[in-house]
Amino acid sequence: MKMRGRGSVHFAFLCSAMTMAIARHLLLLHRFSKPISMLLGLNSSFVSSCTSKVQFSPSISNIRSIAGVSTNRRDRSVRASVVSMKDEKYGKKEVVCVTPQIYDYILANVREPEILKNLREETANMRGSQMQVSPDQAQLLAMLVQIIGAQQCIEVGVFTGYSSLAIALALPESGRLIACERDGQSLEIAKKYYKQAGVSHKVDVRHALAIDTLNALILHGEADSYDFAFVDAEKKIYQEYLELLLQLVRVGGIIVFDNVLWHGKVADPLVPIGDGMTICHKK
């Protein structure tokens, strides 16, 4: 993959709330020419039951689930969510598929402020509600912002504002988030919740095409001045977003892309876009 932005970038596909637990089971699937490397993890926003055979990619065929090992009903439910690799070159690793039962557990242990819960519930009744990030994803984004001490952030694709509100709440009072969204109707809901949460002064709403907004920021001399960016917008132009954000985000900054595994269909060579979260660290 060729990129025009300065610096190098490392990619990692990670789950959202279960990052630390699942990280031990990450599988190295492909190696790209430097400076990019890619790791695959399981996305907790993709809720499904494992079948008897799971195929992550055309190159990984020897995969089996180990359901039904125990006679205990509860154990069977848990073990059905575990997939192991027969092939020794993958170290006979076991990875966790996120079943509805496991996902219920994840959500029960996510810290979600009341204002975010209210926004999530209002959005759930709207058309296109599936575009809203899940509470565990939002918690991961907020944690990343806090870990790197971000002051300047960009979000590409706001929808009704769940993820941008989570980011804004995590930012210091002097922080700033450029929120890019083309849909004015969903933006009105987002702005309502920014106001209720008392973070409107941190959020610079840009009602326009994100590509235009990012180009404008570069033209206004804001290259290398952002610490963090989150992208959850038009999937077909992720490459363009990446190249622009590599110019805007400083060395040491983080860029996160959502929906990079696309419900597992990324393993199909005909569907190169993907669901899951990719965390990019600019070097």
Short mmCIF file of C-alpha atoms in Angstrom, two decimals:
data_model
loop_
_atom_site.label_atom_id
_atom_site.label_comp_id
_atom_site.label_asym_id
_atom_site.label_seq_id
_atom_site.Cartn_x
_atom_site.Cartn_y
_atom_site.Cartn_z
CA MET A 1 0.00 0.00 0.00
CA LYS A 2 1.52 3.31 -1.06
CA MET A 3 0.89 6.44 1.01
CA ARG A 4 1.89 10.00 0.36
CA GLY A 5 1.72 11.14 4.02
CA ARG A 6 4.92 11.76 5.96
CA GLY A 7 6.17 9.23 8.48
CA SER A 8 5.41 5.55 8.70
CA VAL A 9 2.33 3.85 10.08
CA HIS A 10 1.71 0.50 11.74
CA PHE A 11 -1.74 -1.10 11.56
CA ALA A 12 -3.32 -3.41 14.13
CA PHE A 13 -6.83 -4.90 13.90
CA LEU A 14 -8.11 -4.99 17.49
CA CYS A 15 -11.33 -5.78 19.29
CA SER A 16 -12.91 -2.95 21.19
CA ALA A 17 -13.63 -3.70 24.87
CA MET A 18 -11.74 -6.99 25.02
CA THR A 19 -8.45 -5.63 23.70
CA MET A 20 -6.23 -6.86 26.53
CA ALA A 21 -7.81 -10.33 26.69
CA ILE A 22 -7.98 -11.00 22.95
CA ALA A 23 -4.60 -9.42 22.21
CA ARG A 24 -2.92 -12.60 23.44
CA HIS A 25 -4.71 -14.50 20.67
CA LEU A 26 -3.96 -12.16 17.77
CA LEU A 27 -3.00 -13.91 14.55
CA LEU A 28 -0.39 -12.59 12.19
CA LEU A 29 -2.12 -13.11 8.84
CA HIS A 30 -0.19 -11.11 6.30
CA ARG A 31 3.05 -9.19 6.06
CA PHE A 32 3.19 -6.06 4.01
CA SER A 33 6.35 -4.36 2.84
CA LYS A 34 7.64 -1.92 5.43
CA PRO A 35 6.52 0.36 7.01
CA ILE A 36 3.12 -1.33 7.38
CA SER A 37 2.31 -4.44 9.40
CA MET A 38 -1.19 -5.80 10.09
CA LEU A 39 -2.60 -7.95 12.88
CA LEU A 40 -6.08 -9.45 12.96
CA GLY A 41 -8.25 -9.62 16.08
CA LEU A 42 -11.95 -10.23 16.64
CA ASN A 43 -14.34 -7.30 16.79
CA SER A 44 -16.73 -7.23 19.71
CA SER A 45 -19.31 -5.27 17.73
CA PHE A 46 -19.74 -8.28 15.43
CA VAL A 47 -22.08 -10.60 17.34
CA SER A 48 -22.42 -14.11 15.96
CA SER A 49 -22.32 -17.76 16.93
CA CYS A 50 -19.44 -19.89 15.76
CA THR A 51 -20.27 -22.63 13.30
CA SER A 52 -18.50 -25.98 13.17
CA LYS A 53 -16.04 -24.59 10.64
CA VAL A 54 -14.80 -21.03 10.49
CA GLN A 55 -12.58 -19.68 7.73
CA PHE A 56 -10.83 -16.38 8.39
CA SER A 57 -9.07 -16.19 5.03
CA PRO A 58 -8.43 -18.36 1.96
CA SER A 59 -4.97 -19.15 3.34
CA ILE A 60 -6.29 -20.45 6.67
CA SER A 61 -8.37 -23.54 6.12
CA ASN A 62 -7.52 -25.82 9.04
CA ILE A 63 -9.78 -24.22 11.61
CA ARG A 64 -12.26 -26.00 13.86
CA SER A 65 -14.55 -25.01 16.72
CA ILE A 66 -14.47 -27.06 19.88
CA ALA A 67 -18.14 -26.97 20.78
CA GLY A 68 -19.77 -29.80 22.67
CA VAL A 69 -16.65 -30.94 24.50
CA SER A 70 -18.32 -30.71 27.89
CA THR A 71 -21.62 -32.26 28.95
CA ASN A 72 -22.31 -29.18 31.04
CA ARG A 73 -24.72 -26.89 29.17
CA ARG A 74 -23.03 -23.70 30.33
CA ASP A 75 -19.58 -25.02 29.45
CA ARG A 76 -20.83 -26.03 26.00
CA SER A 77 -22.05 -22.46 25.44
CA VAL A 78 -18.66 -21.05 26.40
CA ARG A 79 -16.61 -23.60 24.48
CA ALA A 80 -18.73 -23.09 21.37
CA SER A 81 -17.31 -19.58 21.26
CA VAL A 82 -13.72 -20.81 21.07
CA VAL A 83 -12.05 -21.55 17.74
CA SER A 84 -8.70 -23.34 17.52
CA MET A 85 -6.16 -23.63 14.72
CA LYS A 86 -5.00 -27.14 13.83
CA ASP A 87 -2.08 -25.87 11.78
CA GLU A 88 1.05 -25.79 13.93
CA LYS A 89 2.40 -22.74 12.12
CA TYR A 90 -0.28 -20.76 13.97
CA GLY A 91 0.84 -22.27 17.27
CA LYS A 92 -2.47 -24.13 17.77
CA LYS A 93 -3.87 -20.89 19.12
CA GLU A 94 -7.41 -20.50 20.41
CA VAL A 95 -9.35 -17.31 19.66
CA VAL A 96 -12.70 -16.18 21.01
CA CYS A 97 -15.73 -15.60 18.80
CA VAL A 98 -18.05 -13.02 20.31
CA THR A 99 -21.36 -14.77 20.86
CA PRO A 100 -24.49 -12.95 22.09
CA GLN A 101 -23.80 -14.30 25.59
CA ILE A 102 -20.24 -12.99 25.63
CA TYR A 103 -21.34 -9.67 24.16
CA ASP A 104 -23.96 -9.29 26.91
CA TYR A 105 -21.15 -9.75 29.41
CA ILE A 106 -19.01 -7.13 27.65
CA LEU A 107 -21.80 -4.54 27.65
CA ALA A 108 -22.60 -5.25 31.29
CA ASN A 109 -19.03 -4.28 32.17
CA VAL A 110 -18.62 -1.16 30.02
CA ARG A 111 -18.60 2.21 31.76
CA GLU A 112 -21.20 4.27 29.91
CA PRO A 113 -22.10 7.76 31.19
CA GLU A 114 -25.83 8.46 31.42
CA ILE A 115 -25.66 11.07 28.65
CA LEU A 116 -24.18 8.50 26.25
CA LYS A 117 -26.78 5.93 27.25
CA ASN A 118 -29.56 8.44 26.49
CA LEU A 119 -28.08 9.21 23.09
CA ARG A 120 -27.66 5.52 22.28
CA GLU A 121 -31.27 4.78 23.17
CA GLU A 122 -32.60 7.68 21.10
CA THR A 123 -30.50 6.64 18.12
CA ALA A 124 -31.68 3.02 18.42
CA ASN A 125 -35.13 4.12 17.26
CA MET A 126 -33.80 5.84 14.15
CA ARG A 127 -33.33 4.57 10.65
CA GLY A 128 -29.68 3.62 10.16
CA SER A 129 -29.14 3.07 13.89
CA GLN A 130 -26.70 0.26 13.09
CA MET A 131 -24.19 2.92 12.07
CA GLN A 132 -23.77 3.98 15.70
CA VAL A 133 -20.67 2.61 17.39
CA SER A 134 -21.19 0.28 20.33
CA PRO A 135 -20.49 1.30 23.95
CA ASP A 136 -17.37 -0.86 24.12
CA GLN A 137 -15.96 0.75 20.98
CA ALA A 138 -16.63 4.21 22.36
CA GLN A 139 -14.91 3.31 25.62
CA LEU A 140 -11.83 2.17 23.69
CA LEU A 141 -11.73 5.44 21.74
CA ALA A 142 -12.01 7.50 24.92
CA MET A 143 -9.28 5.44 26.56
CA LEU A 144 -6.92 5.94 23.61
CA VAL A 145 -7.52 9.70 23.71
CA GLN A 146 -6.67 9.75 27.41
CA ILE A 147 -3.64 7.45 27.10
CA ILE A 148 -1.91 9.65 24.53
CA GLY A 149 -3.01 12.88 26.21
CA ALA A 150 -4.74 14.08 23.04
CA GLN A 151 -5.65 17.75 22.73
CA GLN A 152 -6.55 17.98 19.05
CA CYS A 153 -8.79 15.33 17.45
CA ILE A 154 -10.68 14.68 14.22
CA GLU A 155 -13.71 12.49 13.63
CA VAL A 156 -14.74 11.56 10.10
CA GLY A 157 -18.37 10.43 10.16
CA VAL A 158 -20.32 11.66 13.19
CA PHE A 159 -23.86 10.30 12.61
CA THR A 160 -25.77 11.21 15.82
CA GLY A 161 -22.60 11.82 17.79
CA TYR A 162 -22.10 8.83 20.11
CA SER A 163 -18.39 8.35 19.41
CA SER A 164 -17.64 12.07 19.12
CA LEU A 165 -19.38 12.72 22.44
CA ALA A 166 -17.32 9.96 24.08
CA ILE A 167 -14.15 11.55 22.68
CA ALA A 168 -15.18 15.06 23.70
CA LEU A 169 -15.92 13.89 27.26
CA ALA A 170 -12.41 12.40 27.43
CA LEU A 171 -10.71 15.56 26.14
CA PRO A 172 -9.43 18.21 28.56
CA GLU A 173 -11.30 21.52 28.73
CA SER A 174 -8.83 23.04 26.28
CA GLY A 175 -9.28 20.14 23.85
CA ARG A 176 -10.75 20.43 20.37
CA LEU A 177 -12.53 17.90 18.15
CA ILE A 178 -13.19 18.56 14.46
CA ALA A 179 -16.43 16.64 13.80
CA CYS A 180 -17.02 15.99 10.07
CA GLU A 181 -20.51 14.97 8.94
CA ARG A 182 -22.49 15.54 5.75
CA ASP A 183 -25.94 14.67 7.14
CA GLY A 184 -27.43 17.77 8.73
CA GLN A 185 -30.35 15.94 10.33
CA SER A 186 -28.21 13.55 12.35
CA LEU A 187 -25.85 16.41 13.22
CA GLU A 188 -28.70 18.25 14.95
CA ILE A 189 -29.11 15.32 17.32
CA ALA A 190 -25.37 15.25 17.94
CA LYS A 191 -25.26 18.98 18.70
CA LYS A 192 -28.18 18.61 21.13
CA TYR A 193 -26.23 16.06 23.14
CA TYR A 194 -22.97 18.04 22.98
CA LYS A 195 -24.87 20.88 24.61
CA GLN A 196 -26.51 18.69 27.25
CA ALA A 197 -23.12 17.19 28.13
CA GLY A 198 -21.50 20.61 28.35
CA VAL A 199 -18.88 19.88 25.68
CA SER A 200 -20.10 22.09 22.80
CA HIS A 201 -17.07 24.34 23.26
CA LYS A 202 -14.78 21.39 22.52
CA VAL A 203 -16.53 20.29 19.31
CA ASP A 204 -16.01 22.14 16.03
CA VAL A 205 -18.81 20.78 13.82
CA ARG A 206 -18.10 20.77 10.07
CA HIS A 207 -21.27 20.13 8.05
CA ALA A 208 -19.66 19.19 4.74
CA LEU A 209 -17.98 16.35 2.90
CA ALA A 210 -15.15 15.11 5.09
CA ILE A 211 -12.69 15.04 2.18
CA ASP A 212 -13.30 18.78 1.65
CA THR A 213 -12.90 19.52 5.35
CA LEU A 214 -9.64 17.57 5.64
CA ASN A 215 -8.19 19.24 2.55
CA ALA A 216 -9.19 22.64 3.94
CA LEU A 217 -7.41 21.92 7.23
CA ILE A 218 -4.23 21.06 5.33
CA LEU A 219 -4.48 24.19 3.19
CA HIS A 220 -4.87 26.28 6.36
CA GLY A 221 -1.54 25.02 7.67
CA GLU A 222 -2.80 22.47 10.20
CA ALA A 223 -0.60 19.57 9.04
CA ASP A 224 1.02 17.56 11.85
CA SER A 225 -1.10 19.32 14.48
CA TYR A 226 -3.62 16.61 15.44
CA ASP A 227 -3.10 13.87 18.01
CA PHE A 228 -5.95 11.50 17.25
CA ALA A 229 -8.44 10.72 14.47
CA PHE A 230 -11.37 8.32 14.19
CA VAL A 231 -12.86 7.33 10.83
CA ASP A 232 -16.32 5.77 10.48
CA ALA A 233 -17.57 7.03 7.14
CA GLU A 234 -17.65 6.08 3.45
CA LYS A 235 -15.68 2.82 3.30
CA LYS A 236 -14.77 3.04 -0.37
CA ILE A 237 -12.56 6.07 0.22
CA TYR A 238 -10.77 4.95 3.39
CA GLN A 239 -7.50 5.11 1.45
CA GLU A 240 -8.09 8.80 0.72
CA TYR A 241 -8.96 9.49 4.35
CA LEU A 242 -5.78 7.73 5.43
CA GLU A 243 -3.53 9.74 3.14
CA LEU A 244 -5.05 13.05 4.27
CA LEU A 245 -4.99 12.12 7.95
CA LEU A 246 -1.36 11.05 7.73
CA GLN A 247 -0.65 14.65 6.81
CA LEU A 248 -2.80 16.08 9.60
CA VAL A 249 -1.86 13.75 12.47
CA ARG A 250 1.49 14.31 14.15
CA VAL A 251 4.22 11.71 14.54
CA GLY A 252 3.23 9.62 17.55
CA GLY A 253 -0.47 10.24 16.93
CA ILE A 254 -3.15 7.62 16.41
CA ILE A 255 -5.69 7.06 13.62
CA VAL A 256 -8.52 4.56 14.16
CA PHE A 257 -10.62 3.10 11.34
CA ASP A 258 -13.92 1.34 12.03
CA ASN A 259 -15.56 -1.51 10.06
CA VAL A 260 -12.36 -2.96 8.63
CA LEU A 261 -13.45 -6.61 8.91
CA TRP A 262 -16.93 -6.04 7.48
CA HIS A 263 -18.70 -8.86 9.34
CA GLY A 264 -15.95 -11.26 8.36
CA LYS A 265 -16.43 -10.75 4.63
CA VAL A 266 -12.97 -9.24 4.38
CA ALA A 267 -11.71 -12.83 4.14
CA ASP A 268 -13.46 -13.09 0.77
CA PRO A 269 -10.90 -11.88 -1.81
CA LEU A 270 -13.76 -10.20 -3.69
CA VAL A 271 -14.62 -7.98 -0.74
CA PRO A 272 -11.45 -6.09 0.19
CA ILE A 273 -13.06 -3.71 2.68
CA GLY A 274 -13.66 -4.77 6.07
CA ASP A 275 -15.74 -4.75 10.30
CA GLY A 276 -13.48 -4.42 13.31
CA MET A 277 -11.23 -1.57 14.33
CA THR A 278 -7.82 -0.77 12.92
CA ILE A 279 -5.52 1.28 15.13
CA CYS A 280 -2.77 3.08 13.21
CA HIS A 281 0.22 4.57 15.01
CA LYS A 282 2.13 7.16 12.99
CA LYS A 283 5.89 6.88 13.30
#
